[in-house]
JSON list of C-alpha atoms in Angstrom, two decimals:
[
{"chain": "A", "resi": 1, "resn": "UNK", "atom": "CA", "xyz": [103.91, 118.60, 73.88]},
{"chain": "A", "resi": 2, "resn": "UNK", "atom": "CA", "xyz": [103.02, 115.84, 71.14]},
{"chain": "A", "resi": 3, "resn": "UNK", "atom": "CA", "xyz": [104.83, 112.72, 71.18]},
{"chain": "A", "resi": 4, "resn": "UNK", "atom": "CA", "xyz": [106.26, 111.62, 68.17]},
{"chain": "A", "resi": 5, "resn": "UNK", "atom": "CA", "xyz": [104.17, 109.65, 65.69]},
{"chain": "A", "resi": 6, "resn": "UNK", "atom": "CA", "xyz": [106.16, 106.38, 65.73]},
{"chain": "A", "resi": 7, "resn": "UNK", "atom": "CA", "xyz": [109.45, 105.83, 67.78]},
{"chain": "A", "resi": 8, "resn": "UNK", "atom": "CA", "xyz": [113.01, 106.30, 65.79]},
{"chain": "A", "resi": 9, "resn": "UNK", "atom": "CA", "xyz": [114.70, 102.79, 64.37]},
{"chain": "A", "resi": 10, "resn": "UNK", "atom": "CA", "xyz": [117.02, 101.13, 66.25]},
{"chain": "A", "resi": 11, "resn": "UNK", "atom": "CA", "xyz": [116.59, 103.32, 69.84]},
{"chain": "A", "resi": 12, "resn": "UNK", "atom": "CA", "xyz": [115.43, 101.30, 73.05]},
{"chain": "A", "resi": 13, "resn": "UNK", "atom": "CA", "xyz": [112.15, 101.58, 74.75]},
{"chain": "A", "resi": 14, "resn": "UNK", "atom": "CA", "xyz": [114.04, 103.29, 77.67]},
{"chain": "A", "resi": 15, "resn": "UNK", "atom": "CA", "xyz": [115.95, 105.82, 75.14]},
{"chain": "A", "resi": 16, "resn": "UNK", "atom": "CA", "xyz": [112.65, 106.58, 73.49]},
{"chain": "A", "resi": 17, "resn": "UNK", "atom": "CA", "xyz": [111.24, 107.37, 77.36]},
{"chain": "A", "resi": 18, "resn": "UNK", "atom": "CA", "xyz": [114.65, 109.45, 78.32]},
{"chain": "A", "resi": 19, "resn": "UNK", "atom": "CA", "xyz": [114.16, 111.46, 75.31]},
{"chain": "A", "resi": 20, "resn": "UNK", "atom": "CA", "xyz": [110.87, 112.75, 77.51]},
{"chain": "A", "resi": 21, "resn": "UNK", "atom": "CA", "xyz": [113.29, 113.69, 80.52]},
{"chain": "A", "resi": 22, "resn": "UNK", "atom": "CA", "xyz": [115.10, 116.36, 78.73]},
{"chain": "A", "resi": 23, "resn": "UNK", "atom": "CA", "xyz": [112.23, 118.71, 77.89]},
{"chain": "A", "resi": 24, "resn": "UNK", "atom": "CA", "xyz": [111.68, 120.36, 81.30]},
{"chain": "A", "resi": 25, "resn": "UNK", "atom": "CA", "xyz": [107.91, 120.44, 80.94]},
{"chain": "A", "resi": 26, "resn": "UNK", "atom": "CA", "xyz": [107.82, 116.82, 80.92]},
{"chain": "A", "resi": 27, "resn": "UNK", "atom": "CA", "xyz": [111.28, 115.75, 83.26]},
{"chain": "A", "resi": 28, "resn": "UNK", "atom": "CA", "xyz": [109.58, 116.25, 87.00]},
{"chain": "A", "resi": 29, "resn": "UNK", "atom": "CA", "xyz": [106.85, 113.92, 86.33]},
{"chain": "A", "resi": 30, "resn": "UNK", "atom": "CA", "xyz": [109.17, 111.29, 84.02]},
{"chain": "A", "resi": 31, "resn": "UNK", "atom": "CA", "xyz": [111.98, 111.35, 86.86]},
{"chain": "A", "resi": 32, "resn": "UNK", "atom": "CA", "xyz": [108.94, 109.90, 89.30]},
{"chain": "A", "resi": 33, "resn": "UNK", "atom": "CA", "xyz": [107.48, 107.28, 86.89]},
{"chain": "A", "resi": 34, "resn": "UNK", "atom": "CA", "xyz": [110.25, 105.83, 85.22]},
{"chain": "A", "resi": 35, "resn": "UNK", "atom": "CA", "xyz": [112.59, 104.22, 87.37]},
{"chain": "A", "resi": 36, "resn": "UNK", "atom": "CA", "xyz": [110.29, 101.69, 87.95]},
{"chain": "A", "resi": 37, "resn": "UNK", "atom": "CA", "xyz": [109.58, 101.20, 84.94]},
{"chain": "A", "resi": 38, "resn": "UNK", "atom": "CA", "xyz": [113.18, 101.22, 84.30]},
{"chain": "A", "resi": 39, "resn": "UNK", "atom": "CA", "xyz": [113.35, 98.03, 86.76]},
{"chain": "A", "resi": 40, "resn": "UNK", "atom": "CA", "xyz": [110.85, 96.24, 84.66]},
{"chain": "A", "resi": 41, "resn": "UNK", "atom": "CA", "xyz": [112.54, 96.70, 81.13]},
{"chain": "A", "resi": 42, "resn": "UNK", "atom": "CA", "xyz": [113.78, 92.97, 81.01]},
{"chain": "A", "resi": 43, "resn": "UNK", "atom": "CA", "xyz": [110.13, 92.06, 80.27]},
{"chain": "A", "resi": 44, "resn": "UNK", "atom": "CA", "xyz": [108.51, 92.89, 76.75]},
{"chain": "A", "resi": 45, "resn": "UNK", "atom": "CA", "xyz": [104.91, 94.06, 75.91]},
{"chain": "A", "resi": 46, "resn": "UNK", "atom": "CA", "xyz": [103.74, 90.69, 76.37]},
{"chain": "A", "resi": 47, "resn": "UNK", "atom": "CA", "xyz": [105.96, 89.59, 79.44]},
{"chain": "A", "resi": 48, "resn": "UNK", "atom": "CA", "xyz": [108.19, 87.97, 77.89]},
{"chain": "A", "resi": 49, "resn": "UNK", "atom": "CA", "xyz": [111.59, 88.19, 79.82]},
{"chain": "A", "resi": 50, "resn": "UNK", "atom": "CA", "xyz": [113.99, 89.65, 77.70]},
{"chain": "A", "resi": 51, "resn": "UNK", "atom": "CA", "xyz": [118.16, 90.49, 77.84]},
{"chain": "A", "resi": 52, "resn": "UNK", "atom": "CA", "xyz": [118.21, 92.88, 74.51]},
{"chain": "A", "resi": 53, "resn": "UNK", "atom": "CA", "xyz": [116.04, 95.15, 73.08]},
{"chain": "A", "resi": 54, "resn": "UNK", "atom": "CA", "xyz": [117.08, 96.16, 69.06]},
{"chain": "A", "resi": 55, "resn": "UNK", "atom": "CA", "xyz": [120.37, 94.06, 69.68]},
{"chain": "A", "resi": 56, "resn": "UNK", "atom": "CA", "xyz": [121.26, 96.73, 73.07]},
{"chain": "A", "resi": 57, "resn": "UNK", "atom": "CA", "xyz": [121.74, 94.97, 76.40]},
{"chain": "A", "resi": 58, "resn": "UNK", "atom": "CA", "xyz": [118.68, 95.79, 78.09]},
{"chain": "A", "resi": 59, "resn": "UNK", "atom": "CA", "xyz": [119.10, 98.68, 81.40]},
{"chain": "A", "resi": 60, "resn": "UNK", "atom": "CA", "xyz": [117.34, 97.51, 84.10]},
{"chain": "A", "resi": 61, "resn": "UNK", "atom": "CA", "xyz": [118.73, 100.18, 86.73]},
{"chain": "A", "resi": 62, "resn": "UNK", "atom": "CA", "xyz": [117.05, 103.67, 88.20]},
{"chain": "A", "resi": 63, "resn": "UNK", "atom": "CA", "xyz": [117.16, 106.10, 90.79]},
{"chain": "A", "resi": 64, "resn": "UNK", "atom": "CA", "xyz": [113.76, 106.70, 92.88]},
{"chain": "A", "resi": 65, "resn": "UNK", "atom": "CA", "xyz": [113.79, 110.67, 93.76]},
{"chain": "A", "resi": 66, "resn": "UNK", "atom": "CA", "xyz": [110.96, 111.96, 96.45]},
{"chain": "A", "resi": 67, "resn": "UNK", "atom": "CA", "xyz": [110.20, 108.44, 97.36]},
{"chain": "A", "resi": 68, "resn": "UNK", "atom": "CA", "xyz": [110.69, 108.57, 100.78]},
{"chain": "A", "resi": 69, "resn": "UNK", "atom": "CA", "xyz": [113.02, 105.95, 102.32]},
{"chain": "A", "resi": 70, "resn": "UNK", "atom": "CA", "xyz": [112.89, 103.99, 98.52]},
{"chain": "A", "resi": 71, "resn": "UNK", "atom": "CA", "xyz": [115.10, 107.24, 97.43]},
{"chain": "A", "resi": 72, "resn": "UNK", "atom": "CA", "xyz": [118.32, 105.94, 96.18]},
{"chain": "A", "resi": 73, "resn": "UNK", "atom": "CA", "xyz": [119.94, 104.06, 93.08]},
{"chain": "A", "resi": 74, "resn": "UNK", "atom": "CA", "xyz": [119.13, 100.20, 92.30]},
{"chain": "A", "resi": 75, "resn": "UNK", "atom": "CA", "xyz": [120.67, 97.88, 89.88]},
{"chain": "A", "resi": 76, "resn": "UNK", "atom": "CA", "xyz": [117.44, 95.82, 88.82]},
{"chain": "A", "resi": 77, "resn": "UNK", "atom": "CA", "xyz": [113.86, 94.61, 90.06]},
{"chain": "A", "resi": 78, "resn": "UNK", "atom": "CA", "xyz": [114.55, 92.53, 92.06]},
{"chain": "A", "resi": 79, "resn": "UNK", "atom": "CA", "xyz": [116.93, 95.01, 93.99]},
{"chain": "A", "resi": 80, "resn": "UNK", "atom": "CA", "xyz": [114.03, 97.77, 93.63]},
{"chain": "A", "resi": 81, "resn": "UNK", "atom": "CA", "xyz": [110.99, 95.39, 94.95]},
{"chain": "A", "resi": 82, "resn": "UNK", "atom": "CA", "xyz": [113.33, 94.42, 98.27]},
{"chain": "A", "resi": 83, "resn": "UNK", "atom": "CA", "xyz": [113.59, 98.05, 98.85]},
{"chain": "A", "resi": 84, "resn": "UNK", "atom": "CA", "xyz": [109.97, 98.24, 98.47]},
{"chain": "A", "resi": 85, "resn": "UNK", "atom": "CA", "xyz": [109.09, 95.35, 100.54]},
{"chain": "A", "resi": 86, "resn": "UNK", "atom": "CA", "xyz": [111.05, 96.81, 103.43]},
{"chain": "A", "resi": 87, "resn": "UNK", "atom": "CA", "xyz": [110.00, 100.20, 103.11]},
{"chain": "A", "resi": 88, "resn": "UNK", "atom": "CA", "xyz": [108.06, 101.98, 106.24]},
{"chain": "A", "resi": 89, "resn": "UNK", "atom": "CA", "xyz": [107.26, 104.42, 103.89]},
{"chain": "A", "resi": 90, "resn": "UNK", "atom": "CA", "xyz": [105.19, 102.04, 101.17]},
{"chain": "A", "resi": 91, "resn": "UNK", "atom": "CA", "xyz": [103.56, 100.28, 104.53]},
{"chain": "A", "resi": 92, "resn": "UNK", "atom": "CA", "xyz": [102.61, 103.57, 105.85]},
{"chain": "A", "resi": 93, "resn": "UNK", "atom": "CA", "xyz": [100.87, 104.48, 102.74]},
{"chain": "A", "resi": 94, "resn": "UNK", "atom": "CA", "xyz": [98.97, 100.97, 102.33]},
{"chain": "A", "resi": 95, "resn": "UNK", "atom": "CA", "xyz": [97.88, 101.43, 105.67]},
{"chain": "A", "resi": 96, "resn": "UNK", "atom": "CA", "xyz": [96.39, 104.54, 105.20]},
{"chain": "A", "resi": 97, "resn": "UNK", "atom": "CA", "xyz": [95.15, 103.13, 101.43]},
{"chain": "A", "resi": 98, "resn": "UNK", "atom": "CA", "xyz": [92.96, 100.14, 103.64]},
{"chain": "A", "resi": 99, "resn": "UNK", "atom": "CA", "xyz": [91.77, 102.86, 106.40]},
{"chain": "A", "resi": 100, "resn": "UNK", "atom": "CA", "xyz": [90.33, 104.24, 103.86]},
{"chain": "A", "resi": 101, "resn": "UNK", "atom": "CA", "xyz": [88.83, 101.77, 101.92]},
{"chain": "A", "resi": 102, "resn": "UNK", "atom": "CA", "xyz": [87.32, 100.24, 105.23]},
{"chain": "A", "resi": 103, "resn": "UNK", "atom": "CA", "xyz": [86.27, 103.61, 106.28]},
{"chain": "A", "resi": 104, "resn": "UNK", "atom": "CA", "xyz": [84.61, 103.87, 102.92]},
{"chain": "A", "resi": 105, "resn": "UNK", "atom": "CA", "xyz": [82.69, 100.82, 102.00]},
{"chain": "A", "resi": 106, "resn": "UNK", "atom": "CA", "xyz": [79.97, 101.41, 99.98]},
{"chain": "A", "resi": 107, "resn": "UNK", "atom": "CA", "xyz": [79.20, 105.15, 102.10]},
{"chain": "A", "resi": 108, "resn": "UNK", "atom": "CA", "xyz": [80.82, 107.89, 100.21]},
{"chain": "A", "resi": 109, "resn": "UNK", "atom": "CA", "xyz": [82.88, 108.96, 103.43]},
{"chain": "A", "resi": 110, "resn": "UNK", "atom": "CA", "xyz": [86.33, 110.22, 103.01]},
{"chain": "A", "resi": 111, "resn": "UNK", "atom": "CA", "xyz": [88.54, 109.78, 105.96]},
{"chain": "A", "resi": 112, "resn": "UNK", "atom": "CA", "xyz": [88.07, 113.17, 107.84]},
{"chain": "A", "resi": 113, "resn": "UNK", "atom": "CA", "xyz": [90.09, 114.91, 109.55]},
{"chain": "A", "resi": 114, "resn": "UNK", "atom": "CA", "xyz": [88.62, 113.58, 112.78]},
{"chain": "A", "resi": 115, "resn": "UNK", "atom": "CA", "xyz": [90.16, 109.99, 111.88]},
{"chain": "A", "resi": 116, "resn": "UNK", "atom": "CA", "xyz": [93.58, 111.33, 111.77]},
{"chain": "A", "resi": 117, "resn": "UNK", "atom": "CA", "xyz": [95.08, 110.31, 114.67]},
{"chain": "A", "resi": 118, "resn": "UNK", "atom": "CA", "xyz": [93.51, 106.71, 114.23]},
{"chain": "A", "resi": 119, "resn": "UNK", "atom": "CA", "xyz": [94.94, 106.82, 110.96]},
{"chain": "A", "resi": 120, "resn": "UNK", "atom": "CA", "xyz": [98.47, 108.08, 112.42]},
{"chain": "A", "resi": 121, "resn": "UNK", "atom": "CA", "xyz": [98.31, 105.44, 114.72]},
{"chain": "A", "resi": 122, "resn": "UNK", "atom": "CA", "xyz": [97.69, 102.58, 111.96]},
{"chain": "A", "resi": 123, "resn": "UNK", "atom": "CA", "xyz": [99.95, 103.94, 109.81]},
{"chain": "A", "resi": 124, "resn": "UNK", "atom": "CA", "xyz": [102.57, 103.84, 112.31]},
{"chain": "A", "resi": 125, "resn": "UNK", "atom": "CA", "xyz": [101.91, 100.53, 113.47]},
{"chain": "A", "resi": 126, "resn": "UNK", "atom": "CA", "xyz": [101.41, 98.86, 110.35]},
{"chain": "A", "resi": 127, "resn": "UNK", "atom": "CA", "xyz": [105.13, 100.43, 109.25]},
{"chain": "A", "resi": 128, "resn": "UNK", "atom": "CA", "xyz": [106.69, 98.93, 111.94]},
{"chain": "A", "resi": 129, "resn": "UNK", "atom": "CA", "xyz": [105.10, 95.24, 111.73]},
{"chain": "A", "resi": 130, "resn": "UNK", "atom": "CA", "xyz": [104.41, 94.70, 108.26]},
{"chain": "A", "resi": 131, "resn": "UNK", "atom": "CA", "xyz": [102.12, 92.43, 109.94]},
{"chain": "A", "resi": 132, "resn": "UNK", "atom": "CA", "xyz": [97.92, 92.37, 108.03]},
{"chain": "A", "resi": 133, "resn": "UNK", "atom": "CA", "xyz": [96.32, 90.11, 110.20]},
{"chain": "A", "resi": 134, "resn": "UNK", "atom": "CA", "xyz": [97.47, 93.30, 112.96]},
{"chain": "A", "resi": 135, "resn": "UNK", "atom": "CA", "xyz": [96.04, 96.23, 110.53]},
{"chain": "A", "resi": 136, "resn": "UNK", "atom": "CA", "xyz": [93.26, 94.61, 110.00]},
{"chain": "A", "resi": 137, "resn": "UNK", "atom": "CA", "xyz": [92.54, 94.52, 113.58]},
{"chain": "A", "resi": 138, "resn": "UNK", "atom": "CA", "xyz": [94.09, 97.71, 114.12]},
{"chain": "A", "resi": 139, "resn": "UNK", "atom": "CA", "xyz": [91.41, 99.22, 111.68]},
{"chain": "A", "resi": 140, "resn": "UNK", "atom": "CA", "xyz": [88.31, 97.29, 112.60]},
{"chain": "A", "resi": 141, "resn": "UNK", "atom": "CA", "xyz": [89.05, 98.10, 116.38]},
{"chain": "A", "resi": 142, "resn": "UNK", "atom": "CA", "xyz": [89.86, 101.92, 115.70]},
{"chain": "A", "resi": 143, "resn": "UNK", "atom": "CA", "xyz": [87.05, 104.23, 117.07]},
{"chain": "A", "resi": 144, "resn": "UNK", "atom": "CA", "xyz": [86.79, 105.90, 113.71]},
{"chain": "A", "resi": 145, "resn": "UNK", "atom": "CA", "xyz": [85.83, 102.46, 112.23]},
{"chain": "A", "resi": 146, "resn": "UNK", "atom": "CA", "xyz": [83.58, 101.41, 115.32]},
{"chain": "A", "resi": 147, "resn": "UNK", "atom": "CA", "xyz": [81.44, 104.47, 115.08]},
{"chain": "A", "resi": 148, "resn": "UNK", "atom": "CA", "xyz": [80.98, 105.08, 111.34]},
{"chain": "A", "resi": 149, "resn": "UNK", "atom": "CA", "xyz": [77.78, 105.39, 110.10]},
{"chain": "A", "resi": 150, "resn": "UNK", "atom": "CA", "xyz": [76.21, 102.69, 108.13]},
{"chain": "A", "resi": 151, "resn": "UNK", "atom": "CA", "xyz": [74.27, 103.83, 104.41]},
{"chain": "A", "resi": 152, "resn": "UNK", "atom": "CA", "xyz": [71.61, 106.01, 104.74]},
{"chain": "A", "resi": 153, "resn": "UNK", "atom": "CA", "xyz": [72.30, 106.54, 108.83]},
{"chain": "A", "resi": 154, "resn": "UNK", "atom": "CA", "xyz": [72.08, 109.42, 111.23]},
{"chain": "A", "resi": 155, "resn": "UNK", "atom": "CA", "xyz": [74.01, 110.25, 114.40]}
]
């Protein structure tokens, strides 16, 4: 649906975005995207930190939903990005973010299907260090990595 033209007088940034939540066409998608946002509302268009916003305290809490092991309420960012920096789930996915881009380069090669048990076996390692130096080598060393074809080459 069309958003409104201007935002009401006197309603928060995070009011205006709530407003979204309540049509149903619009409330899967918002209850994904804007808890973090949520976390970052103490910071104004231009960064600047901020405690009110149109003389309201400013709400810096969420919920993450379908998040994997980030599901769950926090109080602010700073509560949100430790949950993130200790999440297996968020290091799974950047593992499997790199594989990719390594597999890639400049070849137009998405991972197949063939790479995913080197991929399952990053991911999984990768979760459970946190460590880059270690995915890094995990990747380069992988078979899938080892064996790729270079631009323009053949089997």
């Amino acid at each position: 649906p069309p958003l409104p033209e201007a935002p009401a007088a006197g309603i928060t940034t995070r009011e205006e975005v709530s407003l979204h939540s309540k049509d149903p066409m619009c409330a899967g998608c918002h209850a994904l995207m804007d808890p973090p946002g949520f976390a970052l509302e103490s910071y104004d268009q231009l960064g600047r930190f901020r405690q009110t916003e149109v003389g309201k305290t400013v709400d810096t809490s969420g919920t993450m939903v379908s998040s994997g092991d980030l599901d769950g309420a926090f109080m602010n960012g700073q509560q949100l990005f430790a949950k993130i920096a200790g999440s297996q789930t968020v290091r799974s996915c950047f593992a499997q973010q790199y594989f990719q881009f390594a597999m890639i380069g400049d070849v137009a090669r998405p991972v197949a299907e063939a790479d995913r048990c080197a991929v399952d076996r990053v991911s999984a390692s990768f979760a459970a260090s946190g460590d880059l130096e270690s995915l890094v080598k995990l990747v380069a060393t992988s078979d899938s990595f080892r064996s790729r074809l270079s631009e323009g080459g053949t089997l």
